[in-house]
Amino acid sequence: MVRPVEKVSGTQQLALFATGAIWTRWSFVIIPKNYLLASVNFFLGGVAGYQIIRIFNWRRSLGDTPAESFKYIVNGTPEDSKKKEVTEAPASK
């Protein structure tokens, strides 16, 4: 929560969110029900969801459209792809 939003990885937060949701559900399916496992994973997913919202709101404040903000969360920084294109110049023979 203290880490600057620019340094938070959207793909990592999506993975943590999915993990929290899947394991929370699974802890209620197994017998005996494991409420401690459910609570830990519920909060894991909740914190990841909060971080995703932080990233989305930050990108919107920079002027991105909702679609661009979502692409940023899933794919990472668009600036990185531009840097790759510039640095990957063809080798001269």
Short mmCIF file of C-alpha atoms in Angstrom, two decimals:
data_model
loop_
_atom_site.label_atom_id
_atom_site.label_comp_id
_atom_site.label_asym_id
_atom_site.label_seq_id
_atom_site.Cartn_x
_atom_site.Cartn_y
_atom_site.Cartn_z
CA MET A 1 0.00 0.00 0.00
CA VAL A 2 3.00 2.26 0.53
CA ARG A 3 4.79 1.27 -2.66
CA PRO A 4 4.50 3.90 -5.41
CA VAL A 5 1.83 2.91 -7.92
CA GLU A 6 4.30 3.26 -10.82
CA LYS A 7 6.29 0.34 -9.41
CA VAL A 8 3.36 -2.04 -8.90
CA SER A 9 3.10 -4.82 -11.49
CA GLY A 10 -0.37 -5.20 -12.98
CA THR A 11 0.20 -8.76 -14.18
CA GLN A 12 1.49 -9.84 -10.78
CA GLN A 13 -1.54 -8.30 -9.08
CA LEU A 14 -3.89 -10.03 -11.54
CA ALA A 15 -2.20 -13.35 -10.74
CA LEU A 16 -2.51 -12.73 -6.99
CA PHE A 17 -6.16 -11.72 -7.39
CA ALA A 18 -6.95 -14.91 -9.33
CA THR A 19 -5.03 -17.03 -6.82
CA GLY A 20 -6.93 -15.50 -3.93
CA ALA A 21 -10.29 -16.06 -5.61
CA ILE A 22 -9.58 -19.65 -6.63
CA TRP A 23 -8.19 -20.74 -3.25
CA THR A 24 -10.93 -18.96 -1.31
CA ARG A 25 -13.52 -20.90 -3.29
CA TRP A 26 -11.58 -24.16 -2.97
CA SER A 27 -11.32 -23.85 0.81
CA PHE A 28 -15.14 -24.01 1.01
CA VAL A 29 -15.39 -26.96 -1.39
CA ILE A 30 -13.04 -29.31 0.46
CA ILE A 31 -14.16 -31.31 3.46
CA PRO A 32 -13.58 -30.25 6.19
CA LYS A 33 -14.05 -26.61 5.24
CA ASN A 34 -10.91 -24.63 5.96
CA TYR A 35 -11.96 -21.18 7.13
CA LEU A 36 -8.43 -20.03 7.94
CA LEU A 37 -7.28 -20.82 4.38
CA ALA A 38 -10.37 -19.02 3.07
CA SER A 39 -9.71 -15.91 5.13
CA VAL A 40 -6.03 -15.64 4.17
CA ASN A 41 -6.76 -16.02 0.48
CA PHE A 42 -9.75 -13.71 0.63
CA PHE A 43 -7.52 -10.94 1.96
CA LEU A 44 -4.81 -11.80 -0.57
CA GLY A 45 -7.34 -11.31 -3.37
CA GLY A 46 -8.72 -8.18 -1.73
CA VAL A 47 -5.32 -6.49 -1.48
CA ALA A 48 -4.49 -7.45 -5.07
CA GLY A 49 -7.84 -6.05 -6.21
CA TYR A 50 -7.11 -2.81 -4.37
CA GLN A 51 -3.72 -2.56 -6.10
CA ILE A 52 -5.34 -3.16 -9.50
CA ILE A 53 -7.79 -0.34 -8.79
CA ARG A 54 -4.87 1.91 -7.78
CA ILE A 55 -3.09 1.19 -11.07
CA PHE A 56 -6.26 1.76 -13.08
CA ASN A 57 -7.03 5.08 -11.37
CA TRP A 58 -3.41 6.23 -11.77
CA ARG A 59 -3.45 5.50 -15.52
CA ARG A 60 -6.81 7.27 -15.87
CA SER A 61 -5.35 10.33 -14.11
CA LEU A 62 -2.56 10.35 -16.71
CA GLY A 63 -5.18 10.65 -19.46
CA ASP A 64 -5.49 7.04 -20.62
CA THR A 65 -8.84 5.69 -21.77
CA PRO A 66 -10.32 2.78 -19.79
CA ALA A 67 -9.21 0.40 -22.58
CA GLU A 68 -5.64 1.75 -22.50
CA SER A 69 -5.58 1.47 -18.71
CA PHE A 70 -6.70 -2.15 -18.90
CA LYS A 71 -4.07 -2.91 -21.57
CA TYR A 72 -1.44 -1.35 -19.32
CA ILE A 73 -2.45 -3.58 -16.42
CA VAL A 74 -2.38 -6.72 -18.57
CA ASN A 75 0.63 -6.00 -20.81
CA GLY A 76 2.80 -3.60 -18.84
CA THR A 77 4.09 -0.21 -19.85
CA PRO A 78 3.56 0.90 -23.43
CA GLU A 79 6.85 2.80 -23.12
CA ASP A 80 8.71 -0.51 -22.75
CA SER A 81 7.53 -1.69 -26.16
CA LYS A 82 8.66 1.60 -27.71
CA LYS A 83 12.07 1.24 -26.07
CA LYS A 84 12.41 -2.27 -27.51
CA GLU A 85 11.70 -1.01 -31.02
CA VAL A 86 14.37 1.68 -30.68
CA THR A 87 17.02 -0.54 -29.11
CA GLU A 88 16.49 -3.49 -31.46
CA ALA A 89 18.08 -1.89 -34.50
CA PRO A 90 19.16 -4.33 -37.22
CA ALA A 91 22.80 -5.32 -37.04
CA SER A 92 24.96 -3.90 -39.84
CA LYS A 93 27.27 -6.20 -41.76
#
